Coordinates of C-alpha atoms and ligand atoms in Angstrom, one line a residue:
X1 CA 3.6 -0.1 7.3
X2 CA 3.9 -0.8 11.1
X3 CA 7.3 -1.6 12.5
X4 CA 8.1 -4.2 15.1
X5 CA 11.2 -4.5 17.3
X6 CA 12.0 -6.9 20.1
X7 CA 14.9 -7.8 22.4
X8 CA 15.7 -10.5 24.9
X9 CA 19.2 -10.7 26.4
X10 CA 21.5 -8.9 28.8
X11 CA 21.3 -5.3 27.5
X12 CA 19.1 -2.5 28.6
X13 CA 16.0 -3.4 26.5
X14 CA 14.5 0.1 26.5
X15 CA 17.5 1.6 24.6
X16 CA 17.8 -1.3 22.2
X17 CA 14.0 -1.1 21.4
X18 CA 13.8 2.7 21.2
X19 CA 16.8 3.0 19.0
X20 CA 15.4 0.1 16.9
X21 CA 12.1 1.9 16.5
X22 CA 14.0 5.0 15.3
X23 CA 15.6 2.8 12.6
X24 CA 12.1 1.9 11.4
X25 CA 10.7 5.4 11.3
X26 CA 11.3 5.6 7.6
X27 CA 8.4 3.1 7.2
X28 CA 6.0 5.9 8.1
X29 CA 3.8 5.7 11.3
X30 CA 1.4 7.6 13.5
X31 CA 2.1 6.2 17.0
X32 CA 4.6 4.2 18.9
X33 CA 4.9 2.1 22.1
X34 CA 6.9 -0.5 23.9
X35 CA 6.6 -3.1 26.6
X36 CA 9.4 -3.8 29.1
X37 CA 9.8 -6.6 31.6
X38 CA 12.2 -6.1 34.5
X39 CA 12.0 -9.5 36.0
X40 CA 8.9 -8.7 38.1
X41 CA 6.7 -6.1 36.4
X42 CA 5.5 -5.9 32.7
X43 CA 5.0 -2.3 31.8
X44 CA 3.5 -0.8 28.6
X45 CA 4.2 2.7 27.5
X46 CA 2.6 4.0 24.3
X47 CA 1.5 7.2 22.7
X48 CA 0.1 8.8 19.5
X49 CA 2.9 10.6 17.7
X50 CA 6.6 10.1 17.2
X51 CA 9.2 7.8 18.8
X52 CA 10.6 10.9 20.5
X53 CA 7.3 11.4 22.2
X54 CA 7.4 7.8 23.4
X55 CA 10.9 8.4 24.7
X56 CA 9.8 11.4 26.7
X57 CA 6.8 9.6 28.1
X58 CA 9.0 6.6 29.1
X59 CA 11.5 8.8 30.8
X60 CA 8.7 10.6 32.7
X61 CA 7.1 7.3 33.7
X62 CA 10.4 5.9 35.1
X63 CA 9.5 2.5 33.6
X64 CA 12.7 2.0 31.8
X65 CA 14.1 -1.1 33.4
X66 CA 14.2 -4.5 31.9
X67 CA 16.3 -6.7 29.6
X68 CA 13.3 -8.0 27.7
X69 CA 11.2 -5.7 25.5
X70 CA 9.0 -5.4 22.4
X71 CA 8.3 -2.2 20.6
X72 CA 6.1 -1.0 17.7
X73 CA 5.5 1.9 15.4
X74 CA 1.9 1.9 14.2
X75 CA 0.6 2.7 10.7
X76 CA -3.2 2.6 11.5
X77 CA -5.4 0.3 9.6
X78 CA -8.2 -0.4 12.2
X79 CA -8.9 2.4 14.7
X80 CA -7.7 6.0 14.4
X81 CA -4.2 6.9 15.7
X82 CA -4.5 7.6 19.5
X83 CA -2.8 6.4 22.7
X84 CA -5.3 3.5 23.3
X85 CA -5.0 2.1 19.8
X86 CA -1.2 2.2 19.9
X87 CA 0.6 -1.1 20.4
X88 CA 1.6 -3.1 22.5
X89 CA -1.7 -4.4 23.6
X90 CA -2.3 -6.3 26.9
X91 CA -4.6 -9.3 27.1
X92 CA -7.4 -8.9 29.7
X93 CA -5.4 -10.6 32.4
X94 CA -2.5 -8.2 31.8
X95 CA -0.1 -11.2 31.5
X96 CA 0.3 -11.2 27.7
X97 CA 1.4 -8.4 25.4
X98 CA 1.5 -8.3 21.7
X99 CA 2.7 -6.1 18.8
X100 CA 1.5 -6.7 15.3
X101 CA 2.1 -5.5 11.8
X102 CA -0.7 -6.4 9.3
X103 CA -4.4 -6.7 9.2
X104 CA -6.7 -9.4 10.8
X105 CA -9.7 -9.4 8.4
X106 CA -12.1 -11.5 10.6
X107 CA -11.3 -9.7 13.9
X108 CA -14.8 -8.5 14.3
X109 CA -16.4 -11.9 14.5
X110 CA -13.6 -13.1 16.9
X111 CA -14.2 -10.0 19.0
X112 CA -17.9 -10.7 19.2
X113 CA -17.2 -14.3 20.3
X114 CA -14.7 -13.2 23.0
X115 CA -17.0 -10.5 24.2
X116 CA -19.7 -13.2 24.8
X117 CA -17.1 -15.0 26.9
X118 CA -16.6 -11.9 29.0
X119 CA -13.6 -10.3 27.4
X120 CA -13.5 -6.5 27.3
X121 CA -11.7 -4.4 24.8
X122 CA -10.1 -1.0 25.4
X123 CA -9.1 -0.2 21.8
X124 CA -10.7 -0.4 18.3
X125 CA -7.8 -2.6 17.0
X126 CA -7.7 -6.0 15.5
X127 CA -4.5 -6.6 17.4
X128 CA -6.1 -6.4 20.9
X129 CA -8.6 -9.1 19.7
X130 CA -5.7 -11.4 18.7
X131 CA -3.9 -11.2 22.0
X132 CA -7.1 -12.1 23.9
X133 CA -7.8 -14.9 21.5
X134 CA -4.3 -16.3 22.4
X135 CA -5.2 -15.8 26.1
X136 CA -8.5 -17.6 25.7
X137 CA -6.8 -20.6 24.0
X138 CA -4.1 -20.7 26.8
X139 CA -6.8 -20.7 29.5
X140 CA -8.7 -23.4 27.8
X141 CA -5.8 -25.7 26.8
X142 CA -3.0 -24.8 29.2
X143 CA -0.7 -25.1 26.2
X144 CA 2.6 -23.3 26.0
X145 CA 2.7 -19.8 24.6
X146 CA 4.0 -20.9 21.2
X147 CA 1.3 -23.5 20.7
X148 CA -1.4 -21.1 21.9
X149 CA -0.2 -18.5 19.4
X150 CA -0.2 -21.2 16.7
X151 CA -3.8 -22.3 17.4
X152 CA -5.0 -18.7 17.5
X153 CA -3.4 -17.9 14.2
X154 CA -5.2 -20.9 12.7
X155 CA -8.4 -19.0 13.4
X156 CA -7.5 -15.7 11.9
X157 CA -7.7 -14.6 8.3
X158 CA -5.3 -11.8 7.3
X159 CA -1.7 -10.7 7.3
X160 CA 0.6 -10.5 10.4
X161 CA 4.0 -10.2 11.8
X162 CA 3.6 -10.5 15.6
X163 CA 5.7 -10.7 18.7
X164 CA 4.0 -12.0 22.0
X165 CA 5.4 -12.0 25.5
X166 CA 3.9 -13.8 28.6
X167 CA 4.9 -12.8 32.1
X168 CA 4.2 -16.4 33.2
X169 CA 7.1 -17.5 31.0
X170 CA 9.4 -14.5 31.0
X171 CA 12.4 -16.0 29.2
X172 CA 10.6 -16.3 25.9
X173 CA 9.2 -14.2 23.1
X174 CA 7.0 -15.9 20.4
X175 CA 6.9 -14.5 16.9
X176 CA 5.0 -15.5 13.8
X177 CA 4.6 -14.3 10.2
X178 CA 2.2 -14.3 7.3
X179 CA 2.3 -11.6 4.7
X180 CA 4.3 -9.1 6.7
X181 CA 8.1 -9.3 7.2
X182 CA 9.9 -10.5 10.3
X183 CA 13.6 -10.9 11.0
X184 CA 15.3 -12.4 14.1
X185 CA 18.8 -11.2 14.9
X186 CA 21.2 -13.7 16.5
X187 CA 23.6 -12.3 19.1
X188 CA 25.7 -13.8 21.8
X189 CA 23.2 -14.9 24.5
X190 CA 20.8 -12.4 23.1
X191 CA 18.2 -12.2 20.4
X192 CA 16.7 -9.3 18.4
X193 CA 13.4 -9.0 16.4
X194 CA 12.7 -6.6 13.6
X195 CA 10.4 -5.9 10.7
X196 CA 13.7 -5.8 8.9
X197 CA 17.3 -6.1 10.0
X198 CA 17.8 -2.3 10.5
X199 CA 16.9 -2.3 14.2
X200 CA 19.7 -4.8 15.1
X201 CA 22.3 -4.5 12.4
X202 CA 24.6 -2.5 14.7
X203 CA 24.6 -5.5 17.1
X204 CA 24.7 -8.4 14.8
X205 CA 24.7 -9.3 11.1
X206 CA 23.4 -12.8 11.7
X207 CA 19.7 -13.1 11.0
X208 CA 16.9 -15.5 10.4
X209 CA 14.0 -14.5 8.1
X210 CA 10.8 -16.2 9.0
X211 CA 8.8 -17.5 6.1
X212 CA 5.0 -17.1 5.7
X213 CA 3.1 -19.5 7.9
X214 CA 5.9 -20.0 10.5
X215 CA 5.9 -19.4 14.2
X216 CA 9.1 -19.3 16.3
X217 CA 9.9 -19.6 20.0
X218 CA 12.8 -17.4 21.0
X219 CA 14.2 -18.4 24.5
X220 CA 17.2 -17.1 26.3
X221 CA 20.1 -19.7 26.6
X222 CA 18.1 -22.0 24.3
X223 CA 18.2 -22.5 20.6
X224 CA 15.4 -21.0 18.5
X225 CA 12.6 -23.3 17.6
X226 CA 10.7 -22.7 14.3
X227 CA 7.7 -24.7 13.1
X228 CA 4.8 -24.5 10.6
X229 CA 1.5 -23.1 11.9
X230 CA -0.6 -25.3 9.7
X231 CA 1.0 -28.7 10.2
X232 CA 3.5 -28.4 13.1
X233 CA 6.4 -29.4 10.8
X234 CA 9.7 -28.3 12.5
X235 CA 11.7 -25.9 10.3
X236 CA 15.5 -26.0 10.2
X237 CA 17.0 -22.8 11.5
X238 CA 19.0 -21.2 8.7
X239 CA 21.1 -18.2 9.9
X240 CA 22.1 -15.7 7.2
X241 CA 25.1 -13.4 7.3
X242 CA 23.8 -10.0 6.2
X243 CA 25.9 -7.9 3.9
X244 CA 23.5 -5.0 3.4
X245 CA 24.2 -1.5 4.8
X246 CA 21.7 0.1 7.1
X247 CA 20.5 2.4 4.4
X248 CA 20.1 -0.4 1.9
X249 CA 18.1 -2.4 4.6
X250 CA 15.6 0.4 5.0
X251 CA 15.0 0.3 1.3
X252 CA 14.6 -3.4 1.4
X253 CA 17.7 -3.7 -0.8
X254 CA 16.4 -1.4 -3.5
X255 CA 18.4 1.7 -4.5
X256 CA 15.5 4.0 -3.9
X257 CA 12.2 4.0 -2.1
X258 CA 10.5 4.7 -5.4
X259 CA 11.8 1.5 -6.9
X260 CA 10.9 -0.4 -3.7
X261 CA 7.4 1.0 -3.9
X262 CA 7.0 0.1 -7.6
X263 CA 7.8 -3.4 -6.7
X264 CA 5.5 -3.4 -3.7
X265 CA 2.5 -2.8 -5.9
X266 CA 1.4 -6.5 -6.3
X267 CA 1.2 -6.8 -2.5
X268 CA -0.2 -3.3 -2.1
X269 CA -3.1 -4.1 -4.5
X270 CA -3.7 -7.4 -2.6
X271 CA -3.7 -5.6 0.7
X272 CA -6.1 -3.0 -0.7
X273 CA -8.7 -5.5 -1.9
X274 CA -8.1 -7.9 1.0
X275 CA -11.3 -8.4 3.0
X276 CA -13.2 -6.4 0.3
X277 CA -12.9 -8.6 -2.8
X278 CA -14.5 -11.9 -1.6
X279 CA -13.8 -14.0 -4.6
X280 CA -15.3 -17.2 -3.2
X281 CA -18.5 -15.5 -2.1
X282 CA -18.5 -13.6 -5.4
X283 CA -19.1 -10.3 -3.7
X284 CA -17.5 -7.0 -2.8
X285 CA -17.7 -5.8 0.8
X286 CA -17.2 -2.1 1.4
X287 CA -18.9 -0.7 4.5
X288 CA -18.4 2.9 3.5
X289 CA -20.3 2.3 0.2
X290 CA -22.9 -0.1 1.6
X291 CA -23.9 2.3 4.4
X292 CA -24.4 5.1 1.8
X293 CA -25.5 3.0 -1.2
X294 CA -28.6 5.0 -2.0
X295 CA -26.6 8.3 -2.0
X296 CA -24.4 6.8 -4.7
X297 CA -27.1 5.0 -6.8
X298 CA -29.5 8.0 -6.7
X299 CA -26.8 10.5 -7.3
X300 CA -27.3 13.0 -10.2
X301 CA -23.5 12.8 -10.7
X302 CA -20.2 12.0 -9.1
X303 CA -17.7 14.7 -8.9
X304 CA -14.1 13.6 -8.3
X305 CA -11.7 16.1 -6.8
X306 CA -8.0 15.5 -6.5
X307 CA -4.5 16.7 -7.5
X308 CA -1.6 15.3 -9.4
X309 CA -1.4 11.6 -9.6
X310 CA -4.5 11.3 -7.6
X311 CA -6.3 13.3 -10.2
X312 CA -5.1 10.9 -12.9
X313 CA -6.5 8.0 -10.8
X314 CA -9.8 10.0 -10.7
X315 CA -9.7 10.2 -14.5
X316 CA -9.3 6.4 -14.8
X317 CA -12.3 6.2 -12.3
X318 CA -14.4 8.4 -14.6
X319 CA -14.1 5.8 -17.4
X320 CA -14.7 2.9 -15.1
X321 CA -17.6 4.4 -13.1
X322 CA -19.5 5.7 -16.1
X323 CA -18.9 2.5 -18.0
X324 CA -20.1 0.2 -15.2
X325 CA -22.7 2.4 -13.4
X326 CA -23.9 4.9 -16.0
X327 CA -23.7 7.6 -13.3
X328 CA -22.3 10.8 -14.8
X329 CA -18.8 11.6 -13.5
X330 CA -16.9 14.8 -13.6
X331 CA -13.2 15.0 -12.6
X332 CA -12.0 18.3 -11.3
X333 CA -8.6 19.6 -10.3
X334 CA -9.3 20.5 -6.7
X335 CA -7.4 23.7 -7.0
X336 CA -9.7 24.9 -9.8
X337 CA -12.9 23.5 -8.3
X338 CA -12.5 25.3 -5.0
X339 CA -12.4 28.7 -6.7
X340 CA -14.5 28.6 -9.8
X341 CA -17.9 28.8 -8.0
X342 CA -19.0 25.4 -9.2
X343 CA -22.6 24.2 -9.2
X344 CA -22.9 21.6 -6.4
X345 CA -26.2 20.2 -5.1
X346 CA -27.2 17.8 -2.4
X347 CA -27.8 15.2 -5.1
X348 CA -24.1 15.2 -5.9
X349 CA -21.6 12.7 -4.5
X350 CA -18.0 14.0 -4.2
X351 CA -15.2 11.5 -4.2
X352 CA -12.0 13.1 -2.9
X353 CA -8.8 11.1 -3.7
X354 CA -5.6 11.8 -1.8
X355 CA -2.6 9.6 -0.8
X356 CA -1.5 11.9 2.0
X357 CA -5.0 13.0 3.1
X358 CA -3.4 16.4 3.7
X359 CA -3.5 18.2 0.3
X360 CA -4.7 21.7 0.9
X361 CA -6.6 22.1 -2.4
X362 CA -8.4 18.8 -2.0
X363 CA -9.3 19.6 1.5
X364 CA -10.7 23.0 0.5
X365 CA -12.7 21.4 -2.3
X366 CA -14.2 19.0 0.2
X367 CA -15.2 21.8 2.5
X368 CA -16.8 23.7 -0.3
X369 CA -18.8 20.6 -1.4
X370 CA -20.0 20.0 2.2
X371 CA -21.1 23.6 2.5
X372 CA -23.3 23.0 -0.5
X373 CA -24.9 19.9 0.9
X374 CA -23.0 17.3 -1.1
X375 CA -22.0 13.9 0.3
X376 CA -18.3 13.5 0.3
X377 CA -16.5 10.1 0.1
X378 CA -12.8 9.9 0.7
X379 CA -10.2 7.6 -0.8
X380 CA -7.0 8.1 1.3
X381 CA -3.9 6.1 2.1
X382 CA -3.3 7.6 5.6
X383 CA -5.7 6.5 8.3
X384 CA -6.9 9.4 10.4
X385 CA -5.6 12.0 8.0
X386 CA -7.3 15.3 7.8
X387 CA -9.2 14.5 4.6
X388 CA -10.1 11.1 6.0
X389 CA -11.6 12.8 9.0
X390 CA -13.3 15.6 7.0
X391 CA -15.2 13.3 4.6
X392 CA -18.6 11.8 5.4
X393 CA -17.4 8.2 4.6
X394 CA -14.5 6.6 2.8
X395 CA -12.4 3.7 1.9
X396 CA -8.7 3.5 2.6
X397 CA -6.1 2.3 0.2
X398 CA -3.8 -0.1 2.0
X399 CA -0.6 0.8 0.1
X400 CA 1.4 1.3 3.2
X401 CA 3.5 4.4 3.6
X402 CA 4.7 5.9 0.3
X403 CA 8.0 7.5 1.0
X404 CA 9.1 8.4 -2.6
X405 CA 7.7 11.8 -3.6
X406 CA 6.7 10.4 -7.0
X407 CA 3.5 8.5 -6.4
X408 CA 3.4 4.9 -7.7
X409 CA 1.7 2.3 -5.5
X410 CA -0.8 5.0 -4.3
X411 CA -1.9 5.4 -7.9
X412 CA -2.6 1.7 -8.5
X413 CA -4.2 1.2 -5.1
X414 CA -6.5 4.2 -5.7
X415 CA -7.6 2.7 -9.0
X416 CA -8.2 -0.6 -7.2
X417 CA -10.5 1.0 -4.6
X418 CA -12.3 3.0 -7.3
X419 CA -12.8 -0.1 -9.4
X420 CA -14.3 -2.0 -6.4
X421 CA -16.7 0.9 -5.8
X422 CA -17.7 1.0 -9.5
X423 CA -18.3 -2.8 -9.5
X424 CA -20.3 -2.6 -6.3
X425 CA -22.5 0.2 -7.6
X426 CA -22.9 -1.3 -11.1
X427 CA -24.2 -4.5 -9.6
X428 CA -26.5 -2.6 -7.2
X429 CA -27.9 -0.5 -10.1
X430 CA -28.0 -3.6 -12.4
X431 CA -26.1 -1.6 -15.0
X432 CA -23.8 -4.6 -15.2
X433 CA -25.0 -8.2 -15.2
X434 CA -23.7 -10.9 -12.9
X435 CA -21.4 -12.4 -15.6
X436 CA -19.7 -9.0 -16.2
X437 CA -19.3 -8.6 -12.5
X438 CA -17.8 -12.1 -12.1
X439 CA -15.5 -11.6 -15.0
X440 CA -14.2 -8.4 -13.7
X441 CA -13.7 -9.5 -10.1
X442 CA -11.9 -12.7 -11.1
X443 CA -9.6 -10.7 -13.4
X444 CA -9.0 -8.1 -10.6
X445 CA -8.0 -11.0 -8.4
X446 CA -5.4 -12.0 -11.0
X447 CA -3.9 -8.6 -11.4
X448 CA -1.2 -8.9 -8.6
X449 CA 0.2 -12.0 -10.4
X450 CA 0.0 -10.2 -13.7
X451 CA 1.7 -7.2 -12.2
X452 CA 4.6 -9.4 -11.0
X453 CA 5.0 -10.6 -14.6
X454 CA 4.8 -7.0 -15.8
X455 CA 7.7 -6.0 -13.6
X456 CA 9.9 -8.4 -15.7
X457 CA 10.1 -5.5 -18.2
X458 CA 12.4 -3.6 -15.8
X459 CA 15.6 -4.3 -17.8
X460 CA 13.9 -3.4 -21.1
X461 CA 12.7 -0.1 -19.5
X462 CA 16.3 0.5 -18.4
X463 CA 17.7 -0.2 -21.9
X464 CA 15.1 2.3 -23.4
X465 CA 15.9 4.9 -20.7
X466 CA 19.6 4.7 -21.7
X467 CA 18.6 5.6 -25.3
X468 CA 16.4 8.6 -24.5
X469 CA 17.8 9.9 -21.2
X470 CA 19.1 13.0 -22.9
X471 CA 15.9 13.9 -24.7
X472 CA 14.5 17.3 -24.0
X473 CA 10.9 16.4 -24.6
X474 CA 8.7 13.4 -24.6
X475 CA 5.1 12.7 -25.6
X476 CA 2.9 10.1 -24.0
X477 CA -0.2 8.9 -25.9
X478 CA -3.1 6.6 -24.9
X479 CA -6.7 6.0 -25.7
X480 CA -9.7 5.3 -23.5
X481 CA -8.8 3.9 -20.1
X482 CA -5.1 4.5 -21.0
X483 CA -5.4 8.2 -21.8
X484 CA -5.1 8.9 -18.0
X485 CA -2.2 6.5 -17.9
X486 CA -0.4 8.6 -20.6
X487 CA -1.0 11.7 -18.4
X488 CA 0.4 9.9 -15.4
X489 CA 3.4 8.6 -17.4
X490 CA 4.2 12.2 -18.5
X491 CA 4.0 13.4 -14.9
X492 CA 6.3 10.7 -13.6
X493 CA 9.0 11.5 -16.2
X494 CA 8.9 15.3 -15.7
X495 CA 8.8 15.2 -11.9
X496 CA 11.8 13.0 -11.4
X497 CA 14.0 13.4 -14.5
X498 CA 13.0 17.1 -15.2
X499 CA 12.5 16.2 -18.9
X500 CA 9.5 18.1 -20.3
X501 CA 6.7 15.6 -21.1
X502 CA 3.1 15.8 -22.1
X503 CA 0.3 13.2 -22.1
X504 CA -2.4 13.3 -24.8
X505 CA -5.3 11.2 -26.0
X506 CA -3.7 9.5 -29.0
X507 CA -6.3 10.9 -31.4
X508 CA -5.5 14.4 -30.3
X509 CA -2.1 14.2 -31.9
X510 CA -3.5 15.5 -35.2
X511 CA -4.8 18.6 -33.4
X512 CA -1.4 20.1 -32.8
X513 CA 1.2 18.0 -31.1
X514 CA 2.1 16.2 -34.3
X515 CA 3.9 19.4 -35.3
X516 CA 6.4 18.6 -32.5
X517 CA 7.3 15.2 -33.9
X518 CA 10.7 14.7 -35.5
X519 CA 13.6 12.2 -35.1
X520 CA 14.5 13.7 -31.7
X521 CA 11.1 13.2 -30.1
X522 CA 10.5 9.9 -28.2
X523 CA 6.8 9.1 -28.1
X524 CA 5.5 6.5 -25.6
X525 CA 2.3 5.0 -26.9
X526 CA 0.1 2.6 -24.8
X527 CA -1.1 0.3 -27.6
X528 CA -2.6 -2.8 -25.8
X529 CA -4.8 -5.0 -27.9
X530 CA -8.0 -3.5 -26.5
X531 CA -10.2 -0.5 -27.1
X532 CA -9.5 1.2 -30.4
X533 CA -6.3 -0.7 -31.1
X534 CA -6.4 -0.3 -34.8
X535 CA -6.7 3.5 -34.5
X536 CA -3.7 3.5 -32.1
X537 CA -1.8 1.5 -34.7
X538 CA -2.6 4.3 -37.2
X539 CA -1.4 6.9 -34.8
X540 CA 1.9 5.0 -34.6
X541 CA 2.2 4.9 -38.4
X542 CA 1.6 8.7 -38.5
X543 CA 4.4 9.2 -36.0
X544 CA 6.8 6.9 -37.9
X545 CA 6.0 8.8 -41.1
X546 CA 7.4 11.9 -39.4
X547 CA 10.5 10.0 -38.1
X548 CA 9.3 10.0 -34.5
X549 CA 10.8 7.4 -32.1
X550 CA 8.0 5.1 -30.8
X551 CA 8.2 3.3 -27.4
X552 CA 5.1 1.1 -27.4
X553 CA 3.5 -0.7 -24.5
X554 CA 1.8 -3.7 -26.0
X555 CA -0.1 -6.9 -25.1
X556 CA 2.3 -9.8 -25.0
X557 CA 2.4 -11.6 -28.4
X558 CA 1.6 -8.4 -30.4
X559 CA 3.3 -8.5 -33.8
X560 CA 1.7 -5.6 -35.6
X561 CA 3.1 -2.9 -33.4
X562 CA 6.3 -4.7 -33.0
X563 CA 7.0 -4.2 -36.7
X564 CA 6.3 -0.5 -36.5
X565 CA 7.7 0.7 -33.1
X566 CA 11.3 1.4 -32.3
X567 CA 11.0 -0.2 -28.9
X568 CA 8.3 -2.5 -27.4
X569 CA 7.5 -3.4 -23.8
X570 CA 5.1 -6.4 -23.6
X571 CA 2.6 -6.7 -20.7
X572 CA 0.2 -9.6 -19.9
X573 CA -3.2 -9.6 -21.5
X574 CA -6.0 -8.2 -19.3
X575 CA -9.4 -6.6 -19.6
X576 CA -9.3 -3.0 -20.9
X577 CA -11.1 -1.8 -17.7
X578 CA -8.3 -3.1 -15.5
X579 CA -5.4 -2.4 -18.0
X580 CA -4.2 0.9 -16.3
X581 CA -3.1 -1.3 -13.3
X582 CA -0.5 -2.9 -15.7
X583 CA 0.2 -0.3 -18.4
X584 CA 1.4 2.2 -15.8
X585 CA 4.2 -0.1 -14.6
X586 CA 6.5 0.2 -17.6
X587 CA 6.0 4.0 -17.6
X588 CA 7.0 4.1 -13.9
X589 CA 10.1 2.1 -14.6
X590 CA 11.1 4.1 -17.7
X591 CA 10.8 7.3 -15.7
X592 CA 12.6 5.9 -12.7
X593 CA 15.6 4.6 -14.8
X594 CA 15.8 7.8 -16.8
X595 CA 16.0 9.9 -13.6
X596 CA 18.7 7.5 -12.1
X597 CA 20.8 7.7 -15.3
X598 CA 20.6 11.5 -15.0
X599 CA 21.7 11.3 -11.4
X600 CA 18.6 13.0 -10.2
X601 CA 17.3 12.8 -6.6
X602 CA 14.7 10.3 -7.4
X603 CA 13.0 10.0 -4.0
X604 CA 13.1 13.8 -3.3
X605 CA 13.0 15.6 -6.6
X606 CA 13.8 19.3 -6.6
X607 CA 11.0 21.8 -5.7
X608 CA 8.6 18.9 -4.8
X609 CA 7.0 17.9 -1.5
X610 CA 5.4 14.6 -0.7
X611 CA 2.3 16.3 0.5
X612 CA 1.3 19.8 -0.6
X613 CA -0.3 21.1 2.5
X614 CA -0.3 24.7 1.5
X615 CA -1.8 26.4 -1.6
Ligands
LIG701 C1 2.7 12.6 -7.9 O1 3.8 11.8 -8.2 C2 3.0 13.7 -6.9 N1 3.6 13.2 -5.8 C3 1.8 14.7 -6.7 O2 1.3 15.0 -8.0 C4 0.7 14.1 -5.8 O3 0.0 13.1 -6.5 C5 -0.3 15.3 -5.5 O4 0.4 16.2 -4.8 C6 -1.5 14.8 -4.7 O5 -1.1 14.3 -3.5 P1 -2.1 13.5 -2.6 O6 -2.5 12.3 -3.3 O7 -1.4 13.2 -1.3 O8 -3.3 14.4 -2.3

C-alpha cells in the first residue's frame, strides 16, 4: 500500500516527513517523494527507489527548508514505478500538490475531459488527474480548498486517502478518506498526518482517525474542521489517546503481519475486483484479456506456470477455467517446466502467477515459453516487477504489499483474478450462459462479506491449534476445487510451524496415506456441502474407523459431519466454484495459531525468503 505523511507546525518539516516515511517503509513501496513549503516556494522532490534515495536527492537539491510538508511512499497501481509517476503531483498551475493512497477507477474519463479543457499531464497516474480536477473546480467556483476537494471527490469512483496543499492558502492542508486509512496527529500548535499513527507517535499520542467519506481542513492555530463529503454534515472532532507501541502500529494492532494480511483479505479481494467486476453493468472489464481475447479463446491450451502458493492458485484456476471455458489447462511447477523440454507452441497461452513478480523459476519458464512463440499473461501483485514487465500482458492483483513470508492474501486475490478471467472467457466462448455468468459474478461480489463472517472462526481455529500443536504430522484432504486448498493448507502449516503436513485428494487416501492414520494423526478435511460431499463424508468415516482425529471445514448448518468429526469449523454457504476463497481461511488461521503457540517466527520462518529470486 502507499504511505502518506504530512506536517504543519513549527518544526523542520523535511525531517518530520522523511522520518515519517521511514516509519511507513514496512508497507512496501517502489518510490518516494515529498513537497515542502518554506513560506515562499513550494518544492517537490521525488524519486523511484527508497526513502534513502529521496533523502540524498533532497540534500543535493538544497530544497530542505519549510515547516509545512507532505510526503509519500508509492506502491504503484497505475503507471510503472519511475520518478515522474512518484508522488507528490503538482496541478498544472504548480500551486496545488497532492499525495494519494488508493485507486481512482474513473480517472481515465476525467483525464480525457480535463485534456479537452487544456490540462496537460506529465505522469500516467490517476493521482495527477485528481489534483487537476481539484484545480479545475477551484478555478470555476473560486471555492476554498476544502470545498473544492469535496466537490472533486464527489466526481471520482474509487478508494483514496489524500492530502492536498495550496500555496495560495499556505496555512492549511486538506485531507480526505475513502477506503484507505488516514490518521491526524494532534500536537501543540502543530498537526501531523499519516496512513497510520507510526509517522507521528514519537511526537504525540493524540490522534483523530478519519472515517470513510470525510474531508478535513487542518489549519495552523485553528481547530480542525471535519465534514462529510456527500452531505456537508459537520463531524465532531474525537481525539483518541493511542496506547499502541510503534511496532504494534505498523502491524495495525495485529501481533504479526501474517495475521494482519489474513484479515485484510476481504478488502484485498474487493480492491482486486474493483473496476473489473461491474456488477450493475453485469460485465467484467479486463483490458489485458480484452486486448488478447482471441489468443485466449482460440488457444489449444492454457499452461499455468508458478511456484508454491501461486502454483496452488494455478491449480484452483485449472478447475475453474476448464469448468467455465472448456479450454484445456495444464498446471506446471515452473522449476520443472523450465528444464523438462516441454512441448510449447504459438497456440498455447501461458499464465504466469507470482506475488512478488521476481521468482527466478517462474521468470525462466516465461522466457522459455516466449522463445517458443507462446503468448504469456502475467498475474502479479507487484506493479512493474520483472515478471510483470516480461509478460506480453497481464492483470495485477491489488492485494497490497504482502510482508509475511507465508502467502495468504496473495493466494485469494490470485484466485479472484483467475476467476474473473475464466468468467470473461466463458461468456465470450459461450461455454457458460448468461444466467451462470450472473450467478457467479453476484456471488463473487458477496465473497468479501462472507469472508468477514468466515474470519469469525478465528477462536475456534486457535482452540483446535492448542489441541494439535505438538503433532508431528498432519494430513489435509479435499475434493474438486478444494483439493488445491488442501495442498495450500498443508504448505501453510509446514512452512510456519515446521510440522510435516501433506495435502491429498480425499479419494487418494485409500491409495496409501490411509496407512498413516492412527489416533495421533490429525486430518483436516474440507467437507463443504458441495461437489462430492457424500463421498467426502465416507472418507471421514474411513478415518474415524482408524481412530484418526478429524478437523472438518463444513458449510454452516451441517449436521452430518458434525456427528462424525472431532472438530468442526463452519463457513458460510457459497458456490463450489468460489469456495476456495472461503475454505482456505480456517486453514490459514489454524496454521497461524499453531505456529504462534510453538513460538515460531511466523512472519519470517526459518530457511524461507519472501521472494525466491535465485534457483
Ligand atoms: C508460500 O506461502 C510461500 N511464500 C512460497 O511458496 C511462494 O508462494 C512461492 O515462493 C512463489 O512466490 P511468488 O508468488 O512471489 O512467485
